[in-house]
Amino acid sequence: MEATFGKSFSILSHPAWPDYHGGVMSKRSLTVALIAALTLPVSLMAQAPSLTIQVNHPRAKVSPTLYGLMTEEINHSYDGGLYAELVSDRAIRSGFGALFHWDMVARGNSEVNISVDNATGPSAVLSRSLKVSVKAATEAAPAGVENDGWWGIPVKPGNIYTGSFWAKTDSPGVPVTISLENDHTGQVAAATTVTALTSQWKEYRYKLTTGNNVPFSSNNHLILTIPRPATVWFDLVSLFPPTYDAQVHGNRIDLMDMLAAMHPKFLRFPGGNYLEGRTIAQRFNWEKTIGPWIERPGHESPWGYWSSDGMGLLEFLEWCQDLHMQPILAVYAGYSLDRQHINPGPGLEPYVKSALDEIQYVTGSTSTKWGAMRAKDGHPAPFPLHYVEIGNEDQFDPSGSYNGRFAQFYHAIKQAYPDLQVIATTPVTSVTPDVIDEHFYMSAEEAFKMAHHFDHASRSGPKIFVGEWATREGDPTPNLQAALADAAWLTGIERNSDLVIMASYAPLFVNVNPGAAQWVPDLIGYNALTCYGSPSYWVQVMFARHLGTEIVPASLASAGPRVFESVTSDPARHKLFIKIVNATSLPKPLTITLDGVAKISPHATLITLSGKTPNATNSITHPRTIVPVYRALTLAGPKFERTFVPYSVNVLEVTY
Ligand code: AHR
């Protein structure tokens, strides 16, 4: 499936590789290749496939920031995803008088009407509310409203759920009962009552505790009922399950655990197209994403749905803190997807100032204006920040204004923060960026070819950040073929990590429910209850967790096409990480020689990800079809034979 919104392309062009045309070989070049193969000297044709590794001659350092994450609100990544809020459309926002995800509840003979009230809300930015007018109700037959969550509300036995809502009433003293009820059986998993609402907007907090015998299911809804005639206005109705690290209004534990397993070194946020917005007004305007919820208006994301901005600037930073990642802060640079742009010059100054303020919010001491605001928002300690990215994919700005826009941001940032590294999203001539962010969306065929893309790239220009990349095969998550191609591509990234200092797959997340995705494939899939890693996810876990500090030269001989290698070493730990991708249908025997080491430990570990066919995959119902298998090996010495199974990604960890 092609993306419904945003840009649709395969590899994004870059001047460093003008000769590359992608696609398959022409008939003529295929014939030439075949003749060449057939006329090889017999001695060469007979050579056994081998990998020779110069262990004691590392070529360069592996970038310490190599593998990280890229994130944006797409495919319900936050609302209905990582951000653990269980109530959908918690802020009542409809300008059309319609309600989304809210429905009336009338038990027995009770009567109720629900509507959007555009005339009252808990704050200036949330000026609407959900009006619940109960005409008739009793304790035994109450009436009210229900919310169906993000494709269901997950309920687990023995859990404590933390909730809140804003409300006012025309009948002071009226109570509200909140319960979690099973869609099919009507069984109440947990309930509590908030007493004595007043005529003024006020926030109420509650907890719901599920018993040990409630079914583990996402077929539930949240109900708020009133036991007598009254009108109650609600807004910001919220319910959170236990969150990662018990953060207030934090993230889903299962998804954070999956990310932690990837050992990410950085988080590039907030996107992607999500940073740009479809229009300038719909950009990620960070100032509107901080502070209490009643000060966050939310906004329309470029991916066709509303963003609550519960995942705001501070939440992104806390996510970094939780997983020990450094933030790669992307700042809005005056260009939006529908081609609205601000020319460099005085008109751009407010945007430059906003970026400087944002950097101060992230890094400033509490004696600065925005550092103090961060402290007020609950985080007095500044966050570390080394990289700031100016915009996103500005090669798509047909006005050519990025050259000037980038320079204006660059100079202002360098003047205020000389130590910050400034990333451009496309090459510019006005000033030399510290780093350039290049994006690669490829077919498997292209990714296999691109595995050598950086091998001969110039080292004299800016460093490269591959801020978005993916092999686009599989739906909704990549299949094994994509994972093999990803792994091949990553061998090239690792071999060249002196140049490619950071890389992050995109998109990271997809809610697999029908209608939730705008882009496929995506690395990690989930529904309200559970999640799984695609084969490509496991490739990244394997690559990031088994990575040395030095790039070691290695030469692969007579292995044939679609076999790839990358070798790194960690001299301090005497470890060698040999990565072999066998993307063919045949077992691949290799003679591996470790040059420069007298002896090795006989105890080695082989980690293999493989499947019977390239189409094999994982899914929400079959989450562990393709997962890495760990095997202990005994090696005879620094020269040994090993056969790598068909369709496999392998990491061989050797101690020397
Ligand atoms: O990853 C999906 C989209 O692809 C990103 O939002 C954008 O940067 C790119 O075009």
mmCIF file with all atom_site columns, C-alpha atoms in Angstrom, residues 246-391:
data_model
loop_
_atom_site.group_PDB
_atom_site.id
_atom_site.type_symbol
_atom_site.label_atom_id
_atom_site.label_alt_id
_atom_site.label_comp_id
_atom_site.label_asym_id
_atom_site.label_entity_id
_atom_site.label_seq_id
_atom_site.pdbx_PDB_ins_code
_atom_site.Cartn_x
_atom_site.Cartn_y
_atom_site.Cartn_z
_atom_site.occupancy
_atom_site.B_iso_or_equiv
_atom_site.pdbx_formal_charge
_atom_site.auth_seq_id
_atom_site.auth_comp_id
_atom_site.auth_asym_id
_atom_site.auth_atom_id
_atom_site.pdbx_PDB_model_num
ATOM 1   C CA . ALA A 1 246 ? 5.052  4.403  37.008 1.00 0.00 ? 246 ALA A CA 1
ATOM 2   C CA . GLN A 1 247 ? 5.215  7.773  35.217 1.00 0.00 ? 247 GLN A CA 1
ATOM 3   C CA . VAL A 1 248 ? 2.117  9.914  35.718 1.00 0.00 ? 248 VAL A CA 1
ATOM 4   C CA . HIS A 1 249 ? 0.308  10.040 32.358 1.00 0.00 ? 249 HIS A CA 1
ATOM 5   C CA . GLY A 1 250 ? 3.104  7.898  30.990 1.00 0.00 ? 250 GLY A CA 1
ATOM 6   C CA . ASN A 1 251 ? 3.675  5.244  28.364 1.00 0.00 ? 251 ASN A CA 1
ATOM 7   C CA . ARG A 1 252 ? 2.549  1.661  27.764 1.00 0.00 ? 252 ARG A CA 1
ATOM 8   C CA . ILE A 1 253 ? 4.825  -0.779 29.549 1.00 0.00 ? 253 ILE A CA 1
ATOM 9   C CA . ASP A 1 254 ? 4.856  -3.449 26.827 1.00 0.00 ? 254 ASP A CA 1
ATOM 10  C CA . LEU A 1 255 ? 5.831  -1.009 24.069 1.00 0.00 ? 255 LEU A CA 1
ATOM 11  C CA . MET A 1 256 ? 8.502  0.671  26.183 1.00 0.00 ? 256 MET A CA 1
ATOM 12  C CA . ASP A 1 257 ? 9.969  -2.753 26.996 1.00 0.00 ? 257 ASP A CA 1
ATOM 13  C CA . MET A 1 258 ? 10.139 -3.497 23.281 1.00 0.00 ? 258 MET A CA 1
ATOM 14  C CA . LEU A 1 259 ? 11.920 -0.211 22.625 1.00 0.00 ? 259 LEU A CA 1
ATOM 15  C CA . ALA A 1 260 ? 14.323 -0.750 25.525 1.00 0.00 ? 260 ALA A CA 1
ATOM 16  C CA . ALA A 1 261 ? 15.315 -4.093 23.979 1.00 0.00 ? 261 ALA A CA 1
ATOM 17  C CA . MET A 1 262 ? 16.472 -2.176 20.888 1.00 0.00 ? 262 MET A CA 1
ATOM 18  C CA . HIS A 1 263 ? 19.146 -0.371 22.989 1.00 0.00 ? 263 HIS A CA 1
ATOM 19  C CA . PRO A 1 264 ? 18.361 2.932  21.265 1.00 0.00 ? 264 PRO A CA 1
ATOM 20  C CA . LYS A 1 265 ? 20.879 5.712  21.686 1.00 0.00 ? 265 LYS A CA 1
ATOM 21  C CA . PHE A 1 266 ? 18.659 8.573  20.512 1.00 0.00 ? 266 PHE A CA 1
ATOM 22  C CA . LEU A 1 267 ? 15.100 9.614  19.764 1.00 0.00 ? 267 LEU A CA 1
ATOM 23  C CA . ARG A 1 268 ? 14.426 11.855 16.756 1.00 0.00 ? 268 ARG A CA 1
ATOM 24  C CA . PHE A 1 269 ? 11.214 13.730 17.441 1.00 0.00 ? 269 PHE A CA 1
ATOM 25  C CA . PRO A 1 270 ? 8.623  14.953 16.620 1.00 0.00 ? 270 PRO A CA 1
ATOM 26  C CA . GLY A 1 271 ? 8.782  13.510 13.093 1.00 0.00 ? 271 GLY A CA 1
ATOM 27  C CA . GLY A 1 272 ? 8.576  13.508 10.088 1.00 0.00 ? 272 GLY A CA 1
ATOM 28  C CA . ASN A 1 273 ? 5.618  15.080 8.450  1.00 0.00 ? 273 ASN A CA 1
ATOM 29  C CA . TYR A 1 274 ? 4.133  15.536 11.913 1.00 0.00 ? 274 TYR A CA 1
ATOM 30  C CA . LEU A 1 275 ? 6.655  18.300 12.596 1.00 0.00 ? 275 LEU A CA 1
ATOM 31  C CA . GLU A 1 276 ? 5.731  20.135 9.405  1.00 0.00 ? 276 GLU A CA 1
ATOM 32  C CA . GLY A 1 277 ? 1.950  19.791 9.550  1.00 0.00 ? 277 GLY A CA 1
ATOM 33  C CA . ARG A 1 278 ? -0.214 19.966 6.476  1.00 0.00 ? 278 ARG A CA 1
ATOM 34  C CA . THR A 1 279 ? -0.349 23.759 6.922  1.00 0.00 ? 279 THR A CA 1
ATOM 35  C CA . ILE A 1 280 ? 1.733  26.168 8.955  1.00 0.00 ? 280 ILE A CA 1
ATOM 36  C CA . ALA A 1 281 ? -1.130 26.415 11.460 1.00 0.00 ? 281 ALA A CA 1
ATOM 37  C CA . GLN A 1 282 ? -1.079 22.627 11.852 1.00 0.00 ? 282 GLN A CA 1
ATOM 38  C CA . ARG A 1 283 ? 2.676  22.358 12.505 1.00 0.00 ? 283 ARG A CA 1
ATOM 39  C CA . PHE A 1 284 ? 3.938  20.816 15.742 1.00 0.00 ? 284 PHE A CA 1
ATOM 40  C CA . ASN A 1 285 ? 3.772  24.018 17.759 1.00 0.00 ? 285 ASN A CA 1
ATOM 41  C CA . TRP A 1 286 ? 5.687  22.913 20.844 1.00 0.00 ? 286 TRP A CA 1
ATOM 42  C CA . GLU A 1 287 ? 4.454  25.728 23.073 1.00 0.00 ? 287 GLU A CA 1
ATOM 43  C CA . LYS A 1 288 ? 0.922  24.372 22.764 1.00 0.00 ? 288 LYS A CA 1
ATOM 44  C CA . THR A 1 289 ? 2.005  20.891 23.852 1.00 0.00 ? 289 THR A CA 1
ATOM 45  C CA . ILE A 1 290 ? 3.349  21.720 27.311 1.00 0.00 ? 290 ILE A CA 1
ATOM 46  C CA . GLY A 1 291 ? 1.751  22.393 30.691 1.00 0.00 ? 291 GLY A CA 1
ATOM 47  C CA . PRO A 1 292 ? -1.483 21.024 32.134 1.00 0.00 ? 292 PRO A CA 1
ATOM 48  C CA . TRP A 1 293 ? -3.901 19.398 29.716 1.00 0.00 ? 293 TRP A CA 1
ATOM 49  C CA . ILE A 1 294 ? -6.378 22.245 29.959 1.00 0.00 ? 294 ILE A CA 1
ATOM 50  C CA . GLU A 1 295 ? -3.727 24.417 28.296 1.00 0.00 ? 295 GLU A CA 1
ATOM 51  C CA . ARG A 1 296 ? -3.168 22.011 25.387 1.00 0.00 ? 296 ARG A CA 1
ATOM 52  C CA . PRO A 1 297 ? -5.637 22.571 22.555 1.00 0.00 ? 297 PRO A CA 1
ATOM 53  C CA . GLY A 1 298 ? -4.449 19.553 20.552 1.00 0.00 ? 298 GLY A CA 1
ATOM 54  C CA . HIS A 1 299 ? -4.117 19.767 16.789 1.00 0.00 ? 299 HIS A CA 1
ATOM 55  C CA . GLU A 1 300 ? -4.915 18.067 13.485 1.00 0.00 ? 300 GLU A CA 1
ATOM 56  C CA . SER A 1 301 ? -2.037 15.801 12.498 1.00 0.00 ? 301 SER A CA 1
ATOM 57  C CA . PRO A 1 302 ? -0.994 15.551 8.851  1.00 0.00 ? 302 PRO A CA 1
ATOM 58  C CA . TRP A 1 303 ? -1.979 11.882 8.948  1.00 0.00 ? 303 TRP A CA 1
ATOM 59  C CA . GLY A 1 304 ? -5.691 12.674 9.002  1.00 0.00 ? 304 GLY A CA 1
ATOM 60  C CA . TYR A 1 305 ? -6.640 12.445 12.651 1.00 0.00 ? 305 TYR A CA 1
ATOM 61  C CA . TRP A 1 306 ? -6.625 14.586 15.756 1.00 0.00 ? 306 TRP A CA 1
ATOM 62  C CA . SER A 1 307 ? -3.664 14.651 18.114 1.00 0.00 ? 307 SER A CA 1
ATOM 63  C CA . SER A 1 308 ? -4.435 15.229 21.794 1.00 0.00 ? 308 SER A CA 1
ATOM 64  C CA . ASP A 1 309 ? -0.853 16.448 22.364 1.00 0.00 ? 309 ASP A CA 1
ATOM 65  C CA . GLY A 1 310 ? -0.834 14.432 25.562 1.00 0.00 ? 310 GLY A CA 1
ATOM 66  C CA . MET A 1 311 ? 2.502  13.360 24.107 1.00 0.00 ? 311 MET A CA 1
ATOM 67  C CA . GLY A 1 312 ? 3.965  16.850 24.185 1.00 0.00 ? 312 GLY A CA 1
ATOM 68  C CA . LEU A 1 313 ? 7.488  18.217 24.254 1.00 0.00 ? 313 LEU A CA 1
ATOM 69  C CA . LEU A 1 314 ? 8.120  17.299 27.910 1.00 0.00 ? 314 LEU A CA 1
ATOM 70  C CA . GLU A 1 315 ? 6.707  13.792 27.448 1.00 0.00 ? 315 GLU A CA 1
ATOM 71  C CA . PHE A 1 316 ? 9.063  13.220 24.494 1.00 0.00 ? 316 PHE A CA 1
ATOM 72  C CA . LEU A 1 317 ? 11.972 14.302 26.683 1.00 0.00 ? 317 LEU A CA 1
ATOM 73  C CA . GLU A 1 318 ? 10.875 12.079 29.555 1.00 0.00 ? 318 GLU A CA 1
ATOM 74  C CA . TRP A 1 319 ? 10.587 9.200  27.126 1.00 0.00 ? 319 TRP A CA 1
ATOM 75  C CA . CYS A 1 320 ? 14.254 9.867  26.238 1.00 0.00 ? 320 CYS A CA 1
ATOM 76  C CA . GLN A 1 321 ? 15.153 9.960  29.902 1.00 0.00 ? 321 GLN A CA 1
ATOM 77  C CA . ASP A 1 322 ? 13.354 6.683  30.637 1.00 0.00 ? 322 ASP A CA 1
ATOM 78  C CA . LEU A 1 323 ? 15.209 4.800  27.910 1.00 0.00 ? 323 LEU A CA 1
ATOM 79  C CA . HIS A 1 324 ? 18.549 6.639  28.322 1.00 0.00 ? 324 HIS A CA 1
ATOM 80  C CA . MET A 1 325 ? 18.366 8.060  24.801 1.00 0.00 ? 325 MET A CA 1
ATOM 81  C CA . GLN A 1 326 ? 19.625 11.464 23.761 1.00 0.00 ? 326 GLN A CA 1
ATOM 82  C CA . PRO A 1 327 ? 17.022 13.703 22.137 1.00 0.00 ? 327 PRO A CA 1
ATOM 83  C CA . ILE A 1 328 ? 17.508 14.684 18.498 1.00 0.00 ? 328 ILE A CA 1
ATOM 84  C CA . LEU A 1 329 ? 15.267 17.715 18.589 1.00 0.00 ? 329 LEU A CA 1
ATOM 85  C CA . ALA A 1 330 ? 13.602 18.577 15.280 1.00 0.00 ? 330 ALA A CA 1
ATOM 86  C CA . VAL A 1 331 ? 12.448 22.201 15.162 1.00 0.00 ? 331 VAL A CA 1
ATOM 87  C CA . TYR A 1 332 ? 9.854  23.591 12.787 1.00 0.00 ? 332 TYR A CA 1
ATOM 88  C CA . ALA A 1 333 ? 11.688 25.391 9.991  1.00 0.00 ? 333 ALA A CA 1
ATOM 89  C CA . GLY A 1 334 ? 9.035  27.392 8.131  1.00 0.00 ? 334 GLY A CA 1
ATOM 90  C CA . TYR A 1 335 ? 7.804  24.827 5.600  1.00 0.00 ? 335 TYR A CA 1
ATOM 91  C CA . SER A 1 336 ? 4.623  22.718 5.673  1.00 0.00 ? 336 SER A CA 1
ATOM 92  C CA . LEU A 1 337 ? 3.438  19.856 3.510  1.00 0.00 ? 337 LEU A CA 1
ATOM 93  C CA . ASP A 1 338 ? 0.963  21.780 1.415  1.00 0.00 ? 338 ASP A CA 1
ATOM 94  C CA . ARG A 1 339 ? 3.947  23.879 0.266  1.00 0.00 ? 339 ARG A CA 1
ATOM 95  C CA . GLN A 1 340 ? 3.254  26.885 2.476  1.00 0.00 ? 340 GLN A CA 1
ATOM 96  C CA . HIS A 1 341 ? 6.605  28.356 3.404  1.00 0.00 ? 341 HIS A CA 1
ATOM 97  C CA . ILE A 1 342 ? 8.095  31.402 5.076  1.00 0.00 ? 342 ILE A CA 1
ATOM 98  C CA . ASN A 1 343 ? 10.867 33.132 3.183  1.00 0.00 ? 343 ASN A CA 1
ATOM 99  C CA . PRO A 1 344 ? 14.140 33.689 4.996  1.00 0.00 ? 344 PRO A CA 1
ATOM 100 C CA . GLY A 1 345 ? 14.375 37.146 6.535  1.00 0.00 ? 345 GLY A CA 1
ATOM 101 C CA . PRO A 1 346 ? 12.312 39.041 9.078  1.00 0.00 ? 346 PRO A CA 1
ATOM 102 C CA . GLY A 1 347 ? 9.197  36.918 8.463  1.00 0.00 ? 347 GLY A CA 1
ATOM 103 C CA . LEU A 1 348 ? 11.100 33.823 9.604  1.00 0.00 ? 348 LEU A CA 1
ATOM 104 C CA . GLU A 1 349 ? 12.408 35.441 12.802 1.00 0.00 ? 349 GLU A CA 1
ATOM 105 C CA . PRO A 1 350 ? 9.437  34.407 15.031 1.00 0.00 ? 350 PRO A CA 1
ATOM 106 C CA . TYR A 1 351 ? 10.029 30.780 14.019 1.00 0.00 ? 351 TYR A CA 1
ATOM 107 C CA . VAL A 1 352 ? 13.758 31.054 14.728 1.00 0.00 ? 352 VAL A CA 1
ATOM 108 C CA . LYS A 1 353 ? 12.950 32.598 18.121 1.00 0.00 ? 353 LYS A CA 1
ATOM 109 C CA . SER A 1 354 ? 10.480 29.798 18.822 1.00 0.00 ? 354 SER A CA 1
ATOM 110 C CA . ALA A 1 355 ? 13.229 27.242 18.083 1.00 0.00 ? 355 ALA A CA 1
ATOM 111 C CA . LEU A 1 356 ? 15.641 29.045 20.422 1.00 0.00 ? 356 LEU A CA 1
ATOM 112 C CA . ASP A 1 357 ? 12.954 29.125 23.125 1.00 0.00 ? 357 ASP A CA 1
ATOM 113 C CA . GLU A 1 358 ? 12.327 25.425 22.586 1.00 0.00 ? 358 GLU A CA 1
ATOM 114 C CA . ILE A 1 359 ? 16.030 24.670 23.006 1.00 0.00 ? 359 ILE A CA 1
ATOM 115 C CA . GLN A 1 360 ? 15.970 26.738 26.193 1.00 0.00 ? 360 GLN A CA 1
ATOM 116 C CA . TYR A 1 361 ? 12.959 24.750 27.437 1.00 0.00 ? 361 TYR A CA 1
ATOM 117 C CA . VAL A 1 362 ? 14.989 21.564 26.899 1.00 0.00 ? 362 VAL A CA 1
ATOM 118 C CA . THR A 1 363 ? 18.382 22.687 28.185 1.00 0.00 ? 363 THR A CA 1
ATOM 119 C CA . GLY A 1 364 ? 18.004 25.937 30.135 1.00 0.00 ? 364 GLY A CA 1
ATOM 120 C CA . SER A 1 365 ? 18.589 26.306 33.857 1.00 0.00 ? 365 SER A CA 1
ATOM 121 C CA . THR A 1 366 ? 15.651 27.222 36.025 1.00 0.00 ? 366 THR A CA 1
ATOM 122 C CA . SER A 1 367 ? 16.860 30.821 36.006 1.00 0.00 ? 367 SER A CA 1
ATOM 123 C CA . THR A 1 368 ? 15.938 31.115 32.325 1.00 0.00 ? 368 THR A CA 1
ATOM 124 C CA . LYS A 1 369 ? 12.375 31.869 31.229 1.00 0.00 ? 369 LYS A CA 1
ATOM 125 C CA . TRP A 1 370 ? 11.749 28.531 29.527 1.00 0.00 ? 370 TRP A CA 1
ATOM 126 C CA . GLY A 1 371 ? 13.885 26.496 31.948 1.00 0.00 ? 371 GLY A CA 1
ATOM 127 C CA . ALA A 1 372 ? 11.661 27.872 34.713 1.00 0.00 ? 372 ALA A CA 1
ATOM 128 C CA . MET A 1 373 ? 8.603  26.861 32.703 1.00 0.00 ? 373 MET A CA 1
ATOM 129 C CA . ARG A 1 374 ? 9.981  23.328 32.394 1.00 0.00 ? 374 ARG A CA 1
ATOM 130 C CA . ALA A 1 375 ? 10.484 23.259 36.170 1.00 0.00 ? 375 ALA A CA 1
ATOM 131 C CA . LYS A 1 376 ? 6.912  24.462 36.647 1.00 0.00 ? 376 LYS A CA 1
ATOM 132 C CA . ASP A 1 377 ? 5.804  21.638 34.354 1.00 0.00 ? 377 ASP A CA 1
ATOM 133 C CA . GLY A 1 378 ? 7.491  19.190 36.734 1.00 0.00 ? 378 GLY A CA 1
ATOM 134 C CA . HIS A 1 379 ? 11.056 18.746 35.462 1.00 0.00 ? 379 HIS A CA 1
ATOM 135 C CA . PRO A 1 380 ? 13.559 21.162 37.033 1.00 0.00 ? 380 PRO A CA 1
ATOM 136 C CA . ALA A 1 381 ? 16.628 19.320 35.691 1.00 0.00 ? 381 ALA A CA 1
ATOM 137 C CA . PRO A 1 382 ? 17.651 20.290 32.159 1.00 0.00 ? 382 PRO A CA 1
ATOM 138 C CA . PHE A 1 383 ? 17.929 17.600 29.530 1.00 0.00 ? 383 PHE A CA 1
ATOM 139 C CA . PRO A 1 384 ? 21.134 16.898 27.599 1.00 0.00 ? 384 PRO A CA 1
ATOM 140 C CA . LEU A 1 385 ? 20.970 18.073 23.992 1.00 0.00 ? 385 LEU A CA 1
ATOM 141 C CA . HIS A 1 386 ? 23.658 17.744 21.324 1.00 0.00 ? 386 HIS A CA 1
ATOM 142 C CA . TYR A 1 387 ? 21.762 17.755 18.034 1.00 0.00 ? 387 TYR A CA 1
ATOM 143 C CA . VAL A 1 388 ? 19.052 19.984 16.608 1.00 0.00 ? 388 VAL A CA 1
ATOM 144 C CA . GLU A 1 389 ? 17.489 19.225 13.226 1.00 0.00 ? 389 GLU A CA 1
ATOM 145 C CA . ILE A 1 390 ? 16.102 22.086 11.154 1.00 0.00 ? 390 ILE A CA 1
ATOM 146 C CA . GLY A 1 391 ? 12.850 20.945 9.542  1.00 0.00 ? 391 GLY A CA 1
#
